[in-house]
CSV table of C-alpha atoms in Angstrom, one decimal:
chain,number,residue,atom,x,y,z
A,1016,UNK,CA,97.1,51.0,39.7
A,1017,UNK,CA,96.0,49.0,36.7
A,1018,UNK,CA,93.5,47.0,38.7
A,1019,UNK,CA,91.9,50.1,40.0
A,1020,UNK,CA,91.6,51.6,36.5
A,1021,UNK,CA,90.1,48.3,35.3
A,1022,UNK,CA,87.6,48.4,38.1
A,1023,UNK,CA,86.6,52.0,37.4
A,1024,UNK,CA,86.1,51.1,33.7
A,1025,UNK,CA,84.0,48.1,34.6
A,1026,UNK,CA,81.9,50.1,37.0
A,1027,UNK,CA,81.4,52.8,34.4
A,1028,UNK,CA,80.4,50.2,31.8
A,1029,UNK,CA,77.9,48.7,34.3
A,1030,UNK,CA,76.4,52.1,35.0
A,1031,UNK,CA,76.1,53.0,31.3
A,1032,UNK,CA,74.5,49.6,30.8
A,1033,UNK,CA,72.0,50.2,33.5
A,1034,UNK,CA,71.2,53.7,32.1
A,1035,UNK,CA,70.7,52.3,28.6
A,1036,UNK,CA,68.4,49.6,30.0
A,1037,UNK,CA,66.3,52.3,31.8
A,1038,UNK,CA,66.2,54.6,28.8
A,1039,UNK,CA,65.1,51.7,26.6
A,1040,UNK,CA,62.4,50.7,29.0
A,1041,UNK,CA,61.1,54.3,29.1
A,1042,UNK,CA,61.3,54.7,25.3
A,1043,UNK,CA,58.8,51.8,24.9
A,1044,UNK,CA,55.2,52.4,24.3
A,1045,UNK,CA,53.3,51.8,27.5
A,1046,UNK,CA,50.1,49.7,26.6
A,1047,UNK,CA,47.3,48.4,28.7
A,1048,UNK,CA,44.9,45.7,27.4
A,1049,UNK,CA,41.5,45.9,29.1
A,1050,UNK,CA,39.6,42.6,29.2
A,1051,UNK,CA,37.4,40.6,31.6
A,1052,UNK,CA,34.1,40.6,29.9
A,1053,UNK,CA,33.4,39.8,26.2
A,1054,UNK,CA,31.1,37.9,24.1
A,1055,UNK,CA,34.3,36.5,22.6
A,1056,UNK,CA,37.0,34.3,24.2
A,1057,UNK,CA,39.1,37.0,25.8
A,1058,UNK,CA,40.9,34.5,28.1
A,1059,UNK,CA,42.3,32.8,25.0
A,1060,UNK,CA,43.0,36.0,22.9
A,1061,UNK,CA,44.5,38.3,25.6
A,1062,UNK,CA,47.7,36.2,26.1
A,1063,UNK,CA,48.2,36.0,22.4
A,1064,UNK,CA,47.7,39.8,22.0
A,1065,UNK,CA,50.3,40.2,24.8
A,1066,UNK,CA,52.7,38.0,22.8
A,1067,UNK,CA,52.0,40.0,19.5
A,1068,UNK,CA,52.8,43.4,21.1
A,1069,UNK,CA,55.8,42.2,23.1
A,1070,UNK,CA,57.2,40.5,20.0
A,1071,UNK,CA,57.2,43.9,18.2
A,1072,UNK,CA,60.0,45.1,20.6
A,1073,UNK,CA,58.5,48.5,21.2
A,1074,UNK,CA,55.7,47.9,23.6
A,1075,UNK,CA,55.6,47.5,27.4
A,1076,UNK,CA,52.4,45.5,28.0
A,1077,UNK,CA,50.1,45.5,31.0
A,1078,UNK,CA,46.7,43.7,31.3
A,1079,UNK,CA,43.6,45.1,33.3
A,1080,UNK,CA,40.9,42.6,33.9
A,1081,UNK,CA,37.5,43.7,35.1
A,1082,UNK,CA,35.2,41.8,37.5
A,1083,UNK,CA,33.0,39.3,35.7
A,1084,UNK,CA,29.8,40.6,34.1
A,1085,UNK,CA,27.0,41.5,36.5
A,1086,UNK,CA,29.4,41.9,39.4
A,1087,UNK,CA,30.3,45.2,41.1
A,1088,UNK,CA,32.8,47.3,38.8
A,1089,UNK,CA,32.7,50.4,41.1
A,1090,UNK,CA,36.2,49.4,42.4
A,1091,UNK,CA,37.7,48.7,39.1
A,1092,UNK,CA,40.0,51.5,37.9
A,1093,UNK,CA,42.9,51.9,35.5
A,1094,UNK,CA,45.4,54.7,36.1
A,1095,UNK,CA,45.4,55.8,32.4
A,1096,UNK,CA,48.3,58.3,33.2
A,1097,UNK,CA,50.7,55.3,33.3
A,1098,UNK,CA,49.9,54.4,29.6
A,1099,UNK,CA,50.3,55.8,26.1
A,1100,UNK,CA,47.7,53.4,24.5
A,1101,UNK,CA,44.5,51.4,25.6
A,1102,UNK,CA,43.6,48.2,23.7
A,1103,UNK,CA,40.1,47.2,24.0
A,1104,UNK,CA,39.6,43.5,24.3
A,1105,UNK,CA,36.4,44.2,26.2
A,1106,UNK,CA,32.6,44.6,25.7
A,1107,UNK,CA,30.3,44.2,28.8
A,1108,UNK,CA,29.2,46.3,31.8
A,1109,UNK,CA,29.7,50.0,31.8
A,1110,UNK,CA,32.7,51.2,33.9
A,1111,UNK,CA,32.2,53.4,36.8
A,1112,UNK,CA,31.7,57.1,36.1
A,1113,UNK,CA,35.1,58.2,37.4
A,1114,UNK,CA,36.9,55.6,35.2
A,1115,UNK,CA,34.8,56.7,32.2
A,1116,UNK,CA,35.7,60.4,32.9
A,1117,UNK,CA,39.4,59.7,33.2
A,1118,UNK,CA,39.4,57.6,30.0
A,1119,UNK,CA,37.8,60.3,28.0
A,1120,UNK,CA,40.3,62.8,29.5
A,1121,UNK,CA,43.2,60.4,28.6
A,1122,UNK,CA,42.0,60.3,24.9
A,1123,UNK,CA,41.4,64.0,24.6
A,1124,UNK,CA,44.8,64.9,26.0
A,1125,UNK,CA,46.5,62.7,23.4
A,1126,UNK,CA,46.2,59.1,24.5
A,1127,UNK,CA,45.6,56.3,22.0
A,1128,UNK,CA,42.9,53.8,21.6
A,1129,UNK,CA,42.9,50.6,19.7
A,1130,UNK,CA,39.5,48.8,19.6
A,1131,UNK,CA,40.3,45.1,18.7
A,1132,UNK,CA,37.6,43.1,17.0
A,1133,UNK,CA,34.5,43.0,19.4
A,1134,UNK,CA,35.8,46.0,21.2
A,1135,UNK,CA,33.5,48.0,18.9
A,1136,UNK,CA,30.6,46.0,20.3
A,1137,UNK,CA,31.0,47.7,23.7
A,1138,UNK,CA,29.1,50.7,25.2
A,1139,UNK,CA,26.3,51.2,22.8
A,1140,UNK,CA,24.9,53.8,25.1
A,1141,UNK,CA,28.1,55.8,25.8
A,1142,UNK,CA,28.2,58.6,23.3
A,1143,UNK,CA,31.9,59.5,23.8
A,1144,UNK,CA,33.1,55.9,23.1
A,1145,UNK,CA,31.0,55.7,20.0
A,1146,UNK,CA,32.5,58.9,18.7
A,1147,UNK,CA,35.9,57.3,19.3
A,1148,UNK,CA,35.2,54.0,17.4
A,1149,UNK,CA,33.1,55.6,14.8
A,1150,UNK,CA,31.3,52.5,13.9
A,1151,UNK,CA,30.1,49.6,16.1
A,1152,UNK,CA,27.8,46.6,16.2
A,1153,UNK,CA,25.5,44.7,18.4
A,1154,UNK,CA,24.8,45.7,22.0
A,1155,UNK,CA,21.4,47.0,20.9
A,1156,UNK,CA,22.7,49.2,18.2
A,1157,UNK,CA,20.3,49.9,15.3
A,1158,UNK,CA,19.5,52.7,12.8
A,1159,UNK,CA,18.9,55.0,15.7
A,1160,UNK,CA,22.7,54.5,16.7
A,1161,UNK,CA,24.0,56.2,13.5
A,1162,UNK,CA,24.3,55.8,9.9
A,1163,UNK,CA,25.5,52.7,8.0
A,1164,UNK,CA,28.8,53.4,6.3
A,1165,UNK,CA,30.2,51.5,3.4
A,1166,UNK,CA,32.2,52.1,0.3
A,1167,UNK,CA,30.8,52.0,-3.2
A,1168,UNK,CA,32.5,50.2,-6.2
A,1169,UNK,CA,34.5,53.5,-6.9
A,1170,UNK,CA,35.9,53.5,-3.4
A,1171,UNK,CA,33.9,56.5,-2.4
A,1172,UNK,CA,32.5,56.5,1.2
A,1173,UNK,CA,28.8,56.3,1.4
A,1174,UNK,CA,27.1,57.3,4.7
A,1175,UNK,CA,23.5,56.1,4.7
A,1176,UNK,CA,21.5,57.6,7.5
A,1177,UNK,CA,18.1,56.1,6.6
A,1178,UNK,CA,18.6,52.4,6.0
A,1179,UNK,CA,16.7,50.5,8.7
A,1180,UNK,CA,18.0,47.6,10.5
A,1181,UNK,CA,20.2,46.3,13.4
A,1182,UNK,CA,23.8,47.5,13.8
A,1183,UNK,CA,26.3,44.6,13.4
A,1184,UNK,CA,26.2,41.4,11.5
A,1185,UNK,CA,28.4,38.9,9.9
A,1186,UNK,CA,28.0,35.8,7.8
A,1187,UNK,CA,29.8,32.5,8.2
A,1188,UNK,CA,33.7,32.8,8.5
A,1189,UNK,CA,35.6,32.6,5.3
A,1190,UNK,CA,39.1,33.7,4.0
A,1191,UNK,CA,38.3,37.1,2.3
A,1192,UNK,CA,40.7,39.5,0.5
A,1193,UNK,CA,41.3,42.9,2.2
A,1194,UNK,CA,41.6,46.1,0.1
A,1195,UNK,CA,43.8,48.8,1.2
A,1196,UNK,CA,42.0,52.2,0.8
A,1197,UNK,CA,44.6,54.7,2.1
A,1198,UNK,CA,47.9,53.3,0.9
A,1199,UNK,CA,49.8,56.5,2.1
A,1200,UNK,CA,48.5,56.3,5.7
A,1201,UNK,CA,51.4,55.1,8.0
A,1202,UNK,CA,49.6,52.0,9.1
A,1203,UNK,CA,48.9,50.8,5.6
A,1204,UNK,CA,52.1,52.1,3.8
A,1205,UNK,CA,54.0,49.5,2.0
A,1206,UNK,CA,51.3,46.9,2.3
A,1207,UNK,CA,50.0,45.1,-0.9
A,1208,UNK,CA,47.0,46.8,-2.4
A,1209,UNK,CA,45.1,43.6,-1.8
A,1210,UNK,CA,46.0,40.8,0.4
A,1211,UNK,CA,44.2,37.6,1.7
A,1212,UNK,CA,43.1,37.5,5.2
A,1213,UNK,CA,42.5,34.2,7.0
A,1214,UNK,CA,39.2,32.6,7.8
A,1215,UNK,CA,37.4,35.1,10.0
A,1216,UNK,CA,34.3,37.0,10.6
A,1217,UNK,CA,33.6,39.7,8.1
A,1218,UNK,CA,31.8,42.5,10.1
A,1219,UNK,CA,29.0,44.3,8.1
A,1220,UNK,CA,26.2,46.8,8.8
A,1221,UNK,CA,28.2,48.6,11.4
A,1222,UNK,CA,26.6,51.8,12.7
A,1223,UNK,CA,27.7,54.9,14.6
A,1224,UNK,CA,28.4,58.6,14.5
A,1225,UNK,CA,31.1,58.1,11.8
A,1226,UNK,CA,32.4,61.6,12.3
A,1227,UNK,CA,35.9,62.5,11.0
A,1228,UNK,CA,36.3,58.9,10.0
A,1229,UNK,CA,39.1,57.6,7.7
A,1230,UNK,CA,38.6,54.1,6.3
A,1231,UNK,CA,42.0,52.5,5.8
A,1232,UNK,CA,40.9,49.0,4.7
A,1233,UNK,CA,37.7,47.2,3.5
A,1234,UNK,CA,36.5,43.8,2.4
A,1235,UNK,CA,33.7,42.9,0.0
A,1236,UNK,CA,31.0,41.0,1.8
A,1237,UNK,CA,30.0,38.5,-0.8
A,1238,UNK,CA,26.4,37.4,-0.9
A,1239,UNK,CA,27.5,33.8,-1.2
A,1240,UNK,CA,28.8,34.2,2.3
A,1241,UNK,CA,25.7,35.9,3.5
A,1242,UNK,CA,27.3,39.2,2.9
A,1243,UNK,CA,25.9,42.6,2.4
A,1244,UNK,CA,27.2,42.8,-1.3
A,1245,UNK,CA,29.1,46.0,-0.2
A,1246,UNK,CA,32.7,47.1,0.6
A,1247,UNK,CA,32.5,47.0,4.4
A,1248,UNK,CA,35.0,49.0,6.5
A,1249,UNK,CA,37.3,46.9,8.7
A,1250,UNK,CA,40.0,49.2,9.8
A,1251,UNK,CA,39.4,53.0,10.3
A,1252,UNK,CA,40.8,55.9,12.3
A,1253,UNK,CA,39.2,58.8,14.1
A,1254,UNK,CA,40.6,61.8,15.8
A,1255,UNK,CA,39.3,62.5,19.3
A,1256,UNK,CA,40.6,65.7,20.9
A,1257,UNK,CA,44.3,65.2,20.6
A,1258,UNK,CA,44.1,61.5,20.7
A,1259,UNK,CA,44.2,58.9,17.8
A,1260,UNK,CA,41.7,56.1,17.8
A,1261,UNK,CA,41.8,53.0,15.6
A,1262,UNK,CA,39.0,50.4,15.2
A,1263,UNK,CA,40.4,47.0,13.8
A,1264,UNK,CA,37.5,44.5,13.4
A,1265,UNK,CA,39.8,41.6,12.5
A,1266,UNK,CA,40.7,38.6,14.7
A,1267,UNK,CA,37.7,36.7,16.0
A,1268,UNK,CA,39.8,34.2,18.2
A,1269,UNK,CA,43.2,33.1,19.0
A,1270,UNK,CA,43.5,31.1,15.8
A,1271,UNK,CA,43.0,34.3,13.6
A,1272,UNK,CA,45.7,36.0,15.7
A,1273,UNK,CA,48.3,33.7,14.2
A,1274,UNK,CA,47.5,35.2,10.8
A,1275,UNK,CA,50.5,37.3,9.7
A,1276,UNK,CA,48.4,40.2,8.4
A,1277,UNK,CA,46.4,40.3,11.7
A,1278,UNK,CA,49.6,40.3,13.6
A,1279,UNK,CA,51.2,43.1,11.6
A,1280,UNK,CA,48.1,45.2,11.4
A,1281,UNK,CA,47.6,45.1,15.2
A,1282,UNK,CA,51.2,46.1,15.9
A,1283,UNK,CA,51.1,48.9,13.3
A,1284,UNK,CA,47.6,50.2,14.4
A,1285,UNK,CA,48.9,50.2,18.0
A,1286,UNK,CA,52.0,52.1,17.2
A,1287,UNK,CA,50.2,54.7,15.2
A,1288,UNK,CA,47.4,55.2,17.8
A,1289,UNK,CA,50.1,55.8,20.4
A,1290,UNK,CA,52.6,57.9,18.5
A,1291,UNK,CA,51.2,59.1,15.1
A,1292,UNK,CA,53.9,57.1,13.3
A,1293,UNK,CA,54.8,53.7,12.2
A,1294,UNK,CA,58.2,52.1,12.4
A,1295,UNK,CA,57.3,48.5,12.3
A,1296,UNK,CA,58.3,47.1,8.9
A,1297,UNK,CA,56.1,45.0,6.6
A,1298,UNK,CA,57.6,41.5,6.9
A,1299,UNK,CA,58.6,39.2,4.1
A,1300,UNK,CA,55.9,36.6,5.2
A,1301,UNK,CA,53.1,39.1,4.8
A,1302,UNK,CA,50.4,37.6,2.5
A,1303,UNK,CA,49.6,38.4,-1.0
A,1304,UNK,CA,46.3,38.2,-2.7
A,1305,UNK,CA,45.9,34.4,-3.1
A,1306,UNK,CA,46.6,32.8,0.3
A,1307,UNK,CA,46.8,33.9,3.9
A,1308,UNK,CA,50.0,33.4,5.9
A,1309,UNK,CA,50.5,32.2,9.4
A,1310,UNK,CA,53.2,32.5,12.1
A,1311,UNK,CA,53.9,30.5,15.2
A,1312,UNK,CA,53.6,32.6,18.4
A,1313,UNK,CA,55.1,30.1,20.8
């Protein structure tokens, strides 16, 4: 009798454990990283991105890799209905029209987009994508692609529609401080007002539609580092339909992805883009103003 009772209890415990496991998996944010073409080293950065998101404990991560540049992409499709968030580690050939249409529908209906670093170099001729990222660079962008946006010394957003020149530039890499501009936004809440980023590219002269954009963080592009002498936006958000889009220009290569601020900001940007909230805490090893900090991702 006792043996039967014990067996039933064990079976019930096993069922509950399985149900909890299924519920836990279903509760995770479903994320897909798109790569395969990039003027940056996506083969090195994608595995680190996967580790960064998986380490947060709240993401279920897939990777979708396109054919190489110049090859036929007509058969490349992502079933966006399976996901809550798309992370763009991609710039290259345009997708096929059906995939572009389904991507726009995914965002309009509430999906999230995180454009990582050179993800905002993609699709200069695709109006919907440029609305989502707000500002982009390279890919043939220039003053016809949209205004140049920066912040003045009082922190006011300046949208300059007439300044001529290319869209997208950066000087040599250096370890620059980042200024938080929206400290109450869930992505930035609890971060130091200013913190030191690692040696990285500081994007400047970004251009695009810049509609409904909120600039979360900037860095001053110092002339000594071939900078614009302006406060350049590096992290920004845009609503698109019911969707939330984040452009995060940090993290040139795998080395920069070991910087604690890069890790934490990618995780928090991803969570907010997918859910509209942030539960990932600011860790104790987050950098202050003087020195960047790093973390092993082995």
